[in-house]
Structure formats: structure tokens, C-alpha cells
Coordinates of N, CA and C in Angstrom, one line a residue:
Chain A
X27 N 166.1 38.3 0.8 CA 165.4 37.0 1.0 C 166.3 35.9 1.3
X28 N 166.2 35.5 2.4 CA 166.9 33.9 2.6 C 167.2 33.1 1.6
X29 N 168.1 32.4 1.7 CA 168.8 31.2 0.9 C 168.9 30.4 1.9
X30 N 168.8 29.1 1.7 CA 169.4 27.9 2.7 C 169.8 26.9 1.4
X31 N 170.7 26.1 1.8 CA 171.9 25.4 0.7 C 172.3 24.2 2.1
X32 N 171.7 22.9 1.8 CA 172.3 22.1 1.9 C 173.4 21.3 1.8
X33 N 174.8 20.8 2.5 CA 175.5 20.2 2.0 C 176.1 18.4 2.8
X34 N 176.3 17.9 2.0 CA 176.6 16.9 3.0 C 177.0 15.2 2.4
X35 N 177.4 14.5 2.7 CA 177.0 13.0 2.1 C 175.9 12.3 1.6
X36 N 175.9 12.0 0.0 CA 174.7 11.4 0.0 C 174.8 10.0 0.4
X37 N 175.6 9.1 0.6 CA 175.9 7.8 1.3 C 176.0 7.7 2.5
X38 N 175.5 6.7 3.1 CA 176.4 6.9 4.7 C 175.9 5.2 5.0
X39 N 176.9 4.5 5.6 CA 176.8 3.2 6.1 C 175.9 3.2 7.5
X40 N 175.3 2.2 7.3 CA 174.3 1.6 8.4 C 175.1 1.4 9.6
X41 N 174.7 2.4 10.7 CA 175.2 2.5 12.1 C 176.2 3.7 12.0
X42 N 176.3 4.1 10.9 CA 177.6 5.4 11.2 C 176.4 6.9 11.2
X43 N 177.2 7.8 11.1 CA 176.6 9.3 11.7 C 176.2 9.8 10.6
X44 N 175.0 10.5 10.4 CA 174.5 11.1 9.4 C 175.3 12.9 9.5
X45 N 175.7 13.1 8.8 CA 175.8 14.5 9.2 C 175.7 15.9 7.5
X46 N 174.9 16.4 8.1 CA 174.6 17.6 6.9 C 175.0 18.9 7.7
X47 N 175.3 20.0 6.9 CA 175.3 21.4 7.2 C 174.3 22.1 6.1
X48 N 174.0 23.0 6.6 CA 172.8 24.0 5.9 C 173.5 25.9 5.9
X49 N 174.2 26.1 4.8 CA 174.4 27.2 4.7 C 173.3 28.8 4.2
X50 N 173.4 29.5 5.3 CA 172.5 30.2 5.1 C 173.0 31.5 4.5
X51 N 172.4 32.2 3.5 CA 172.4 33.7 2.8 C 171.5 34.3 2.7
X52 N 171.6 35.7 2.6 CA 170.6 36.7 2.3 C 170.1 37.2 3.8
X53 N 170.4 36.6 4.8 CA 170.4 37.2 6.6 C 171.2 36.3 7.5
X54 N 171.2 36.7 8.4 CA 172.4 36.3 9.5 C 171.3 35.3 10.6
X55 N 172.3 34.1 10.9 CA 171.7 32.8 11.4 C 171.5 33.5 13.0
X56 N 172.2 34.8 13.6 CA 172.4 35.3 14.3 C 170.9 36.1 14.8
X57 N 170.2 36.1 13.7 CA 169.1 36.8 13.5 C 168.2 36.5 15.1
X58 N 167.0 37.1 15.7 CA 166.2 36.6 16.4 C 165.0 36.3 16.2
X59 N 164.4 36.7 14.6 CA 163.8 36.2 14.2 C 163.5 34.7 13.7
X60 N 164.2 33.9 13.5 CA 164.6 32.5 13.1 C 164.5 31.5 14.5
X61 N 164.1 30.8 13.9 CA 164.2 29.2 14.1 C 164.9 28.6 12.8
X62 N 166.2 27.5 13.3 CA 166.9 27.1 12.3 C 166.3 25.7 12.6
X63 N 165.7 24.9 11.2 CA 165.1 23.5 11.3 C 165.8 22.8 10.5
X64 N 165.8 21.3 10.5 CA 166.0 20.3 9.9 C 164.1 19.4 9.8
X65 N 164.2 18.9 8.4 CA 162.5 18.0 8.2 C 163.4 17.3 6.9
X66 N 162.9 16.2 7.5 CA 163.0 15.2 6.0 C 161.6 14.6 5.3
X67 N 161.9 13.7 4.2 CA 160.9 13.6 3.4 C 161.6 11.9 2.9
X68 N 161.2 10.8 3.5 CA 161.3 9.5 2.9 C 161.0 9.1 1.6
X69 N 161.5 8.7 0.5 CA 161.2 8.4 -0.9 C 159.3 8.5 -0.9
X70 N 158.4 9.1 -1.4 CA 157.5 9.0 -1.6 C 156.5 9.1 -0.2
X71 N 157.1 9.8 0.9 CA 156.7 9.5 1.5 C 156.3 10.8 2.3
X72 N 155.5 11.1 3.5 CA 155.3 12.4 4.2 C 156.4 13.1 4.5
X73 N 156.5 14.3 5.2 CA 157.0 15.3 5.9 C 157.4 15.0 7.3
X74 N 158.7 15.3 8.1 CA 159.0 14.9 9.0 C 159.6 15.4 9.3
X75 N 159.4 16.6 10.7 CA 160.5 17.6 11.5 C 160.8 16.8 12.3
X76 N 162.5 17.0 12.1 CA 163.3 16.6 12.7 C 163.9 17.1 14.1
X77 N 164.2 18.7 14.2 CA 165.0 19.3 14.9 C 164.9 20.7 14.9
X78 N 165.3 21.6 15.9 CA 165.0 23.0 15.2 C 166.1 23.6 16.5
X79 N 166.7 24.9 15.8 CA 167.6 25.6 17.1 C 167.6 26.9 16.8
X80 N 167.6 27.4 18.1 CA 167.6 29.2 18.1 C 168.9 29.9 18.0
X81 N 168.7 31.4 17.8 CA 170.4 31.5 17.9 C 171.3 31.5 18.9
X82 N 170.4 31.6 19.8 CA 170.4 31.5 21.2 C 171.9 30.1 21.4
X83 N 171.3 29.1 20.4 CA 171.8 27.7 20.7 C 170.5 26.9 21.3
X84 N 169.7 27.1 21.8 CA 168.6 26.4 22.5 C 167.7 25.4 21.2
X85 N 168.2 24.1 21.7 CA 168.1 23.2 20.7 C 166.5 22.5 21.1
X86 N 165.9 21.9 20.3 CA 164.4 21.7 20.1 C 164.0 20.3 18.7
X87 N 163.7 19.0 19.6 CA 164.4 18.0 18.8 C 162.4 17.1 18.7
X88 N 162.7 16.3 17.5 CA 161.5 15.4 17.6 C 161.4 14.0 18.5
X89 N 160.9 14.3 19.6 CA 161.4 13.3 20.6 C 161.1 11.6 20.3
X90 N 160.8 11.4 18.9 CA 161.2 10.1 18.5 C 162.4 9.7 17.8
X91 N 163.2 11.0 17.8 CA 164.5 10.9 17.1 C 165.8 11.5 18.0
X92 N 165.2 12.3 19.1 CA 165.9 12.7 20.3 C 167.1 12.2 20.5
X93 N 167.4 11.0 21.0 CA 168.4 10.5 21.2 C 169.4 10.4 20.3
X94 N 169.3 10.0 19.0 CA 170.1 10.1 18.2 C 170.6 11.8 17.2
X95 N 170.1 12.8 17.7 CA 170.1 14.1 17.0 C 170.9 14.9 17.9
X96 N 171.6 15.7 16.7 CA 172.2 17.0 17.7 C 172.2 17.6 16.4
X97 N 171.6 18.9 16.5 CA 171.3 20.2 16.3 C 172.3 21.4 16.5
X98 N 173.7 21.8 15.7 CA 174.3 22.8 16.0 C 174.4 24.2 15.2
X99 N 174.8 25.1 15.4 CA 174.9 26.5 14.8 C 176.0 27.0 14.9
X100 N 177.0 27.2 13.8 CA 178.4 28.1 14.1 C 177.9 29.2 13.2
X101 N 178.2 30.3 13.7 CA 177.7 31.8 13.4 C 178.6 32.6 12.6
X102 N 179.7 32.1 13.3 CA 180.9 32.6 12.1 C 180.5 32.4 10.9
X103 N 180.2 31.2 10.1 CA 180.6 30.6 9.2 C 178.6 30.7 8.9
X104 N 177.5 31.4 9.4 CA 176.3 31.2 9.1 C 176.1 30.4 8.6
X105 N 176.2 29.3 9.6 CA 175.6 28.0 9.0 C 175.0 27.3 10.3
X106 N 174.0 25.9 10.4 CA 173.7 25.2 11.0 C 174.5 23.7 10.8
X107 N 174.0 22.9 11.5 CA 174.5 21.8 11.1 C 173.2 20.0 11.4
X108 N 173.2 19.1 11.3 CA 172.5 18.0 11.5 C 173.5 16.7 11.6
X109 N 173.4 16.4 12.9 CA 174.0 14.9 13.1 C 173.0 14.3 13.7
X110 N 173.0 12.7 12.9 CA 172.0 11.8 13.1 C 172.8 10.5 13.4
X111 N 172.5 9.7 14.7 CA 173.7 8.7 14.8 C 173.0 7.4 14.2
X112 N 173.8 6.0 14.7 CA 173.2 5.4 14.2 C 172.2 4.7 13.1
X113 N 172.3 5.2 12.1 CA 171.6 5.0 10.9 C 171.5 4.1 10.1
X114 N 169.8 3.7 9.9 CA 169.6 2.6 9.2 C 168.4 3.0 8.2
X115 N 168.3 1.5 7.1 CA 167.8 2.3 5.9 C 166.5 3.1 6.1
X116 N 166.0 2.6 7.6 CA 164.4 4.0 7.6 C 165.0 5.3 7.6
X117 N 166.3 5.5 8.1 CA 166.7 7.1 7.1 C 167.0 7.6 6.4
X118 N 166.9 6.9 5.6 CA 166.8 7.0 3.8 C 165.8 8.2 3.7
X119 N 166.4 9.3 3.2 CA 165.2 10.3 2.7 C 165.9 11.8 2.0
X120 N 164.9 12.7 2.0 CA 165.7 14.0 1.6 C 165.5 14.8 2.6
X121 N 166.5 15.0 2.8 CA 166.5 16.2 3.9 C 167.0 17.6 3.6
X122 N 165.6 18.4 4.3 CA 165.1 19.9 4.3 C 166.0 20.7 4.9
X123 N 167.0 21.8 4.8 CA 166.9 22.8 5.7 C 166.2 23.5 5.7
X124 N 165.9 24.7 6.9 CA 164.7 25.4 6.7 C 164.6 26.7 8.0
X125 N 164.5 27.6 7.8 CA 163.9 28.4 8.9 C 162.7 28.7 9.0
X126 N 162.3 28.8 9.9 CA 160.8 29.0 10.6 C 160.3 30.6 11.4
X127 N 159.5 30.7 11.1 CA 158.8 31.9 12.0 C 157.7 31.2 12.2
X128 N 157.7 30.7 13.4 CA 156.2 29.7 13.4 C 156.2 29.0 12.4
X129 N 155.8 29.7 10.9 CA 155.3 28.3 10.3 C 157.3 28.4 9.0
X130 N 157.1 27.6 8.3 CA 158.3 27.4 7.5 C 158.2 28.3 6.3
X131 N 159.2 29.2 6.4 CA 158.6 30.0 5.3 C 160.0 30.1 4.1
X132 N 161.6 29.6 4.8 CA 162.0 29.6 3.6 C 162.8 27.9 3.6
X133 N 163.1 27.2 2.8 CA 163.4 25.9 2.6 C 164.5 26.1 1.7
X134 N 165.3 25.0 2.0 CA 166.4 24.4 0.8 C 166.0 23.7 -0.1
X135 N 166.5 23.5 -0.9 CA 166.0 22.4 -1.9 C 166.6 20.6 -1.6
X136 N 166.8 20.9 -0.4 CA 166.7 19.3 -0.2 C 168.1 18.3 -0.6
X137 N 168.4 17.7 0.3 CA 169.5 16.8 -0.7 C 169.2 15.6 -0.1
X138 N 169.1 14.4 -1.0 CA 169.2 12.8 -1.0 C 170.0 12.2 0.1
X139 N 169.6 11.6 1.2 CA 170.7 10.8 2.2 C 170.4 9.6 1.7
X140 N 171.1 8.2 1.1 CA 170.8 7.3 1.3 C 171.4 6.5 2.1
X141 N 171.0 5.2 3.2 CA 171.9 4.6 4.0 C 171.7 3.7 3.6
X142 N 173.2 3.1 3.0 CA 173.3 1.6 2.8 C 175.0 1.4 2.9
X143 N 174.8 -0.4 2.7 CA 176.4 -0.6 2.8 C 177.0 -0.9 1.4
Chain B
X5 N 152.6 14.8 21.8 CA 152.7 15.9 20.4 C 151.1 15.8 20.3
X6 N 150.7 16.5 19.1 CA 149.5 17.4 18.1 C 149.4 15.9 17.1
X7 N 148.8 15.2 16.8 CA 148.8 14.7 15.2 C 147.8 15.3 14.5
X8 N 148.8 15.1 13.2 CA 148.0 15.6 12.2 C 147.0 14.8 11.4
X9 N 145.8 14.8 11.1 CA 144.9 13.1 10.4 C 144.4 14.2 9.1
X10 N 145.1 14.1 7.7 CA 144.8 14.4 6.5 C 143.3 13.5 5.8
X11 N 143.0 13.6 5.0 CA 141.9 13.2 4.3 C 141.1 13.9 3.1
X12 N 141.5 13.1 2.4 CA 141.6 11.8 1.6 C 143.2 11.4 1.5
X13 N 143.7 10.5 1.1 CA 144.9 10.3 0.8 C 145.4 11.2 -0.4
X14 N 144.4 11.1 -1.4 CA 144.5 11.4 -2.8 C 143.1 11.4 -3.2
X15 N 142.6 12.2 -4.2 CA 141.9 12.5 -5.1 C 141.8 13.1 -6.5
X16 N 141.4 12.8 -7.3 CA 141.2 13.4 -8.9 C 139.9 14.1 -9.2
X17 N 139.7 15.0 -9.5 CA 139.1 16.2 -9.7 C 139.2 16.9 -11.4
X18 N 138.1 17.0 -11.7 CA 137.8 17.6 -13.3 C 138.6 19.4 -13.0
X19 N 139.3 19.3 -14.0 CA 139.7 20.7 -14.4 C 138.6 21.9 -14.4
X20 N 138.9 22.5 -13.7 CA 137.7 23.6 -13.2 C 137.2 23.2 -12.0
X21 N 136.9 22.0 -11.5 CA 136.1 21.7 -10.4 C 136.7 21.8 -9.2
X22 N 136.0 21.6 -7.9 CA 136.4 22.1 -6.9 C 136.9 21.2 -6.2
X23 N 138.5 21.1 -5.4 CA 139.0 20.2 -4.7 C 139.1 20.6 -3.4
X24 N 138.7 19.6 -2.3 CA 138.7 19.6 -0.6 C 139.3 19.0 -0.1
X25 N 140.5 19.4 0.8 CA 141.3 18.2 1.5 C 141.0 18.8 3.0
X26 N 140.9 17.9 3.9 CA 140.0 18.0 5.0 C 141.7 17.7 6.1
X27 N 141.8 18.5 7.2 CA 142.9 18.3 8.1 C 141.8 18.3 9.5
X28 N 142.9 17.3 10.6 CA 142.2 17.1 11.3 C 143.3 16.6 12.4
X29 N 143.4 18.0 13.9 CA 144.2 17.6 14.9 C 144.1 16.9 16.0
X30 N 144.6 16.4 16.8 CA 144.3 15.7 17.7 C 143.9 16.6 18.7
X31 N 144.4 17.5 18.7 CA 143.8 18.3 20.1 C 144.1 20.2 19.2
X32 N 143.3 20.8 20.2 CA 143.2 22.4 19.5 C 144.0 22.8 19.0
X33 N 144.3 23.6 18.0 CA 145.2 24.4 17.7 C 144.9 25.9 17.7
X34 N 143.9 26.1 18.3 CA 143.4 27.2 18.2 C 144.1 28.0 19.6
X35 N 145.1 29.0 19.5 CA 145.3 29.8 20.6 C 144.6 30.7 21.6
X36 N 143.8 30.6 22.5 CA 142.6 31.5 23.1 C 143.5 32.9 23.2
X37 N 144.3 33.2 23.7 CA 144.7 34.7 23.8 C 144.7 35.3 22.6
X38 N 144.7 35.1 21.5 CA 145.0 35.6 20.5 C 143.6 35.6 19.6
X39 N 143.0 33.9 19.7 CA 142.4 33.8 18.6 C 142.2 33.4 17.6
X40 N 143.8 32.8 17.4 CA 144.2 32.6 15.6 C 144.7 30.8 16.0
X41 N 144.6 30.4 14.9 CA 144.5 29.2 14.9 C 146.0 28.6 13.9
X42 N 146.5 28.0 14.8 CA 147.9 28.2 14.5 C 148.4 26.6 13.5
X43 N 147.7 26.8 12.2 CA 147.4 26.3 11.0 C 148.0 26.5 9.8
X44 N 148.8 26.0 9.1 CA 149.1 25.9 8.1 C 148.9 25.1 6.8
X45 N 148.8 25.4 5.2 CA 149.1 24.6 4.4 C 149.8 24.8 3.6
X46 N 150.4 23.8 2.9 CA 151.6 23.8 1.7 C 152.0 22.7 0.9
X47 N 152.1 23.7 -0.3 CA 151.8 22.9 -1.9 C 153.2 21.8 -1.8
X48 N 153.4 20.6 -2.3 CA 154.5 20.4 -2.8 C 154.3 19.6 -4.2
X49 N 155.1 19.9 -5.0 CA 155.5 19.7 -6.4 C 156.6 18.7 -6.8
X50 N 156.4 17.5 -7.4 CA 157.8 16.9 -7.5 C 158.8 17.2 -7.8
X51 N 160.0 17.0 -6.7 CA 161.2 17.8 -6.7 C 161.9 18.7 -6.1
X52 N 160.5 19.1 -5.8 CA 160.5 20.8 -5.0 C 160.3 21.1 -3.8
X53 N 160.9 21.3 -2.5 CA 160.8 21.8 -1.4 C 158.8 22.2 -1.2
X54 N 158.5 22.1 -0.4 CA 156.9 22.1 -0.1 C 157.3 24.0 0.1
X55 N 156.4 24.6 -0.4 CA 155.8 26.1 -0.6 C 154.4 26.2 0.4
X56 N 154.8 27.6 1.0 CA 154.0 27.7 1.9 C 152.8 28.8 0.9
X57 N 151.2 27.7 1.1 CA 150.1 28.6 0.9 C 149.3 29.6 2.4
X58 N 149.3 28.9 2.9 CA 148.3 29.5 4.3 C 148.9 29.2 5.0
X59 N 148.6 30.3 6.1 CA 148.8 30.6 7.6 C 147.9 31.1 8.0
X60 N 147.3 31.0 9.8 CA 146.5 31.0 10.4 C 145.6 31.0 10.0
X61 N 145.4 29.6 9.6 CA 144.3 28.6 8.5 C 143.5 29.0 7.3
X62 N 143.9 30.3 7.4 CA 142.9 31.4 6.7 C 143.4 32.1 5.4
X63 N 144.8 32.4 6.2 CA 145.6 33.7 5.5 C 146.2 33.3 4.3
X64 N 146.1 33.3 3.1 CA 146.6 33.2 1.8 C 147.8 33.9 2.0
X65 N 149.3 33.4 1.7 CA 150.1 33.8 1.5 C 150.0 34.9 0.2
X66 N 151.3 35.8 0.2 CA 151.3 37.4 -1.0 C 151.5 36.2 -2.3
X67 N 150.6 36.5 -3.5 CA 151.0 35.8 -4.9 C 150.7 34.4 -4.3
X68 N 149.7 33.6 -3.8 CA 148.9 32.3 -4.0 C 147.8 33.0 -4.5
X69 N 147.5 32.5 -6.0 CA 145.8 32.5 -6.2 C 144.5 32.1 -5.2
X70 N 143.6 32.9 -5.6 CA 142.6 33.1 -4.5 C 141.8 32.2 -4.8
X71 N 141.7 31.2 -6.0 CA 141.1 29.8 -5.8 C 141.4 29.2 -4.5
X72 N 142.8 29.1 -4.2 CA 142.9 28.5 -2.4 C 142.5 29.1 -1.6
X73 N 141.6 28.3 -1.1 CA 141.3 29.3 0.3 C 141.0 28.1 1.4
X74 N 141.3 28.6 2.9 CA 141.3 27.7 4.0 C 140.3 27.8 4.9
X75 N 139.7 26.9 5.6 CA 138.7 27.4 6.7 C 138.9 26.2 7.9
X76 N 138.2 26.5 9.0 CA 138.1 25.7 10.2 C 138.8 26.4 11.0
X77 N 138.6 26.0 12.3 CA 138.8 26.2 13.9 C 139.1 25.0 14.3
X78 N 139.4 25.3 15.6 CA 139.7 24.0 16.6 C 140.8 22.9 16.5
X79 N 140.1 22.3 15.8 CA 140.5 20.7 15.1 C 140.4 20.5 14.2
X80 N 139.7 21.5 13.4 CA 139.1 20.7 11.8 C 139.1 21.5 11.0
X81 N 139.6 21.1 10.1 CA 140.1 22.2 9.0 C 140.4 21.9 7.8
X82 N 140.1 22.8 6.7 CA 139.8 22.6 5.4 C 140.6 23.2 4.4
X83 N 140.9 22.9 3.2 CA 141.7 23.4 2.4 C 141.0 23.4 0.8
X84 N 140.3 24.7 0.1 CA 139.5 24.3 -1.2 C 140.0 24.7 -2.0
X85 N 140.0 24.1 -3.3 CA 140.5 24.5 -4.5 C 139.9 25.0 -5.6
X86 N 139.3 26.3 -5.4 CA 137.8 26.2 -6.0 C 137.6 25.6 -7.5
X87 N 138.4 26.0 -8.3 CA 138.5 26.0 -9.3 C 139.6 25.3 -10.1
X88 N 139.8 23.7 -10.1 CA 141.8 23.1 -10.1 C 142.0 23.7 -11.2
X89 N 143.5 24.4 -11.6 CA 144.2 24.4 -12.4 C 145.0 23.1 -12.8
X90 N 145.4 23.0 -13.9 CA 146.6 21.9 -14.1 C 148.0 22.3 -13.0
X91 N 148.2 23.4 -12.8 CA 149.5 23.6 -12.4 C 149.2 23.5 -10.6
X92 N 148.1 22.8 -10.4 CA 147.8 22.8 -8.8 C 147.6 21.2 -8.8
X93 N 148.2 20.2 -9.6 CA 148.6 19.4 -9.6 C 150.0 19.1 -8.4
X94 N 149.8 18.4 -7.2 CA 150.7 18.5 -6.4 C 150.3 18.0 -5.3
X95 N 151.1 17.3 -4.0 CA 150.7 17.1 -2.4 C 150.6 18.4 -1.7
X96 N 149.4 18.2 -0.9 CA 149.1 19.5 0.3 C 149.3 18.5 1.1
X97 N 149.9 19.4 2.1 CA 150.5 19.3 3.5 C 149.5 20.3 4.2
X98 N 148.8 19.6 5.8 CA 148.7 21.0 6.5 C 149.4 20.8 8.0
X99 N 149.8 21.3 8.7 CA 150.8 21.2 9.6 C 150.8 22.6 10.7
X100 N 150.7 22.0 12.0 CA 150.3 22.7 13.2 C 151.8 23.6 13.7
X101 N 151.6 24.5 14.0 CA 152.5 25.3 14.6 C 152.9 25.7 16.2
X102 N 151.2 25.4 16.8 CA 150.9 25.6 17.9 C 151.7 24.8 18.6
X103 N 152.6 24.2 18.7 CA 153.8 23.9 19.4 C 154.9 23.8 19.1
X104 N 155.1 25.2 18.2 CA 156.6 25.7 17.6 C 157.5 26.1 18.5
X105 N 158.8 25.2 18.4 CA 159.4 25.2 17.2 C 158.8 23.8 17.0
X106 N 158.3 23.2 18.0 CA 157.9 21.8 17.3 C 156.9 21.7 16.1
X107 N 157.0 21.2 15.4 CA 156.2 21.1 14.5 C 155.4 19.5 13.9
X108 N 154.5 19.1 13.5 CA 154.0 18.4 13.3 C 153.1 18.4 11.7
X109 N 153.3 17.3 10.8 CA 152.7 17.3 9.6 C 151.6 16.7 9.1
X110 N 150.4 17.0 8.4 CA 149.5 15.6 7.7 C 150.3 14.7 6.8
X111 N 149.7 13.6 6.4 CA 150.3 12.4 5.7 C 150.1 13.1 4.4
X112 N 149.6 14.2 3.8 CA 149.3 14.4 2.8 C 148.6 14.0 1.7
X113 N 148.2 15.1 1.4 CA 147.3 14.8 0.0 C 147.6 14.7 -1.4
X114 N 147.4 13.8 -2.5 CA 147.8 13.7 -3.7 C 147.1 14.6 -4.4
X115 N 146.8 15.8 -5.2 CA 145.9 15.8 -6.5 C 146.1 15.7 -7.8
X116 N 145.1 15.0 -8.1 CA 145.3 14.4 -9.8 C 144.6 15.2 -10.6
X117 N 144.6 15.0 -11.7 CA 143.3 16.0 -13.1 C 142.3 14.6 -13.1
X118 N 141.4 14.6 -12.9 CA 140.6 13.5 -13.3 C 140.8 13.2 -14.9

């Protein structure tokens, strides 16, 4: 059974780079079964896919966040990764890793980004 | 994109009684080659990563109780709880697939114990 384990800064200053990694166990990120996703969740607030990438590398972004996202995968190390640039406090939230088969079937448990100065 | 339009925000419901949260997409999610309606819902619990109950709006995931059960086509789609337990205290989410990997969420639902 999958594991995903997020890791990353829970602080990050307003206008600098958000960046998480999502380590995966129990199968290989190499898989072709997967879609590797990022979704956050704002304090109290809804569900929000972010980003998603194949193993391929063929990256797949939420085109309101497009510009600022990159979506990567190093295979060696089965992991993915999430960079978000410029950031301000509407990205304040907890962010998901997660793989997909169509629908989302295994999730991390999430870690707290807050952006402030 | 698909949006998703949840309904009610929240609701409270007597222990035993039956809870309905109503999803509603902007355009089909129903795949014609196939058939299946490419629909999901999922429990979230405070604290907890959102758990997936249904797929192809229908299908009860292995070990969800069969009080949940899902129905609709098209655009409109339903999620009942026949019977609330205390432990089904939680936001539902239902969330379209039919443009995966994109994905798209409802605003979600609260449920309370009345």
C-alpha cells in the first residue's frame, strides 16, 4: 500500500518560493499507474488541486496557479516535488500530497504552509 | 474547467436519520463511451487527509458502510446517509475526474448530529 510523507517549510516569507517534497513508499513513483498530485486545503476552507505529474515527467497544472507552479519528480530518490513562487498570505494552507488513478486514492497527511513575514 | 456547486453548505441531522448532500457540475461528467460517470465522494474528518468513499458516483469503496450510498448522472448528483452515525460526523467533498489529471472539488459539506 502507498505511503506519501510530506516534507518541507512551514514558514515562508511573502514573495519568496514555496517549496515541498512528497516522499513516496510502498511503490515506485516510476510506476505507470500514478498520477503524482499536489491539493491544498486553506485554514477552514475547501479542497484545491494544485498540480499533478506523470512519470513520464508530463506535468499537468491548475491554470489559476500555472504560472507560478512547477511540478517535479526525481526517481532516484522516489520522490516528487512542489514549487510555488511568489507567495502571499492566500497561500496559507495545508498541503496534500497525493496520487491519483483518476480519482485520489492515497493522500499524505498534509503539512501547514504558513506565509508571513 | 468542470465546477463543482455542493449543497447545502452544512446541515444537522438527528442520529439515525437520513442525510443528502446534493453535487452539481457545470457541464457532464458522464463519459458516453463507457457510460460511467466520472464522480466522486470523500469523507474528511478534522485533521485528516479527505478518504475516499465513492467512485463512479455509485461505487462504494471496499469497508465504507452501506448507509453511504451515491446516485445521479449527468450533472446532478447525490450523496445519502441513510442512517447518520456519530462517527459520520465530517465534510463531504464530491469532485469530478472527468478531466483527469485535472481535477476539480465541491465547496463542501459540513455534517452535524442535530
Amino acid at each position: 500500500q502507498l505511503q506519501l510523507q510530506e516534507s518541507g517549510p512551514g514558514l515562508v516569507k511573502p514573495s519568496e518560493t514555496l517549496s515541498l517534497t512528497c516522499t513516496v513508499s510502498g511503490g515506485s513513483i516510476s510506476s505507470n499507474s500514478y498520477y503524482w498530485g499536489w491539493i491544498r486545503q486553506p485554514p477552514g476552507k475547501g479542497l484545491e488541486w494544485i498540480g499533478s505529474i506523470y512519470y513520464s515527467g508530463s506535468t499537468y497544472y491548475n491554470p489559476s496557479l500555472k504560472s507560478r507552479v512547477t511540478i517535479s519528480v526525481d526517481t532516484s530518490k522516489n520522490q516528487f516535488s512542489l514549487k510555488l513562487s511568489s507567495v502571499t498570505a492566500a497561500d496559507t494552507a495545508v498541503y496534500y500530497c497525493a496520487s491519483q488513478q483518476l480519482v485520489v486514492g492515497y493522500w499524505g497527511q498534509g503539512t501547514l504552509v504558513t506565509v508571513s513575514s | 474547467d468542470i465546477v463543482m456547486t455542493q449543497s447545502p453548505d452544512s446541515l444537522a441531522v438527528s442520529l439515525g436519520e437520513r442525510a443528502t448532500i446534493n453535487c452539481k457540475s457545470s457541464q457532464s461528467v458522464l463519459y458516453s463511451s463507457n457510460n460511467k460517470n466520472y464522480l466522486a465522494w470523500y469523507q474528511q474528518k478534522p485533521g485528516q487527509p479527505p478518504k475516499l468513499l465513492i467512485n463512479w458516483a455509485s461505487t462504494r469503496e471496499s469497508g465504507v458502510p452501506d448507509r453511504f450510498s451515491g446516485s445521479g448522472s449527468g450533472t446532478d448528483f447525490t450523496l445519502t446517509i441513510s442512517s447518520l452515525q456519530a462517527e459520520d460526523v465530517a465534510v463531504y467533498y464530491c469532485q469530478q475526474y472527468y478531466s483527469t489529471p485535472a481535477l476539480t472539488f465541491g465547496g463542501g459539506t459540513k455534517v452535524e448530529i442535530k
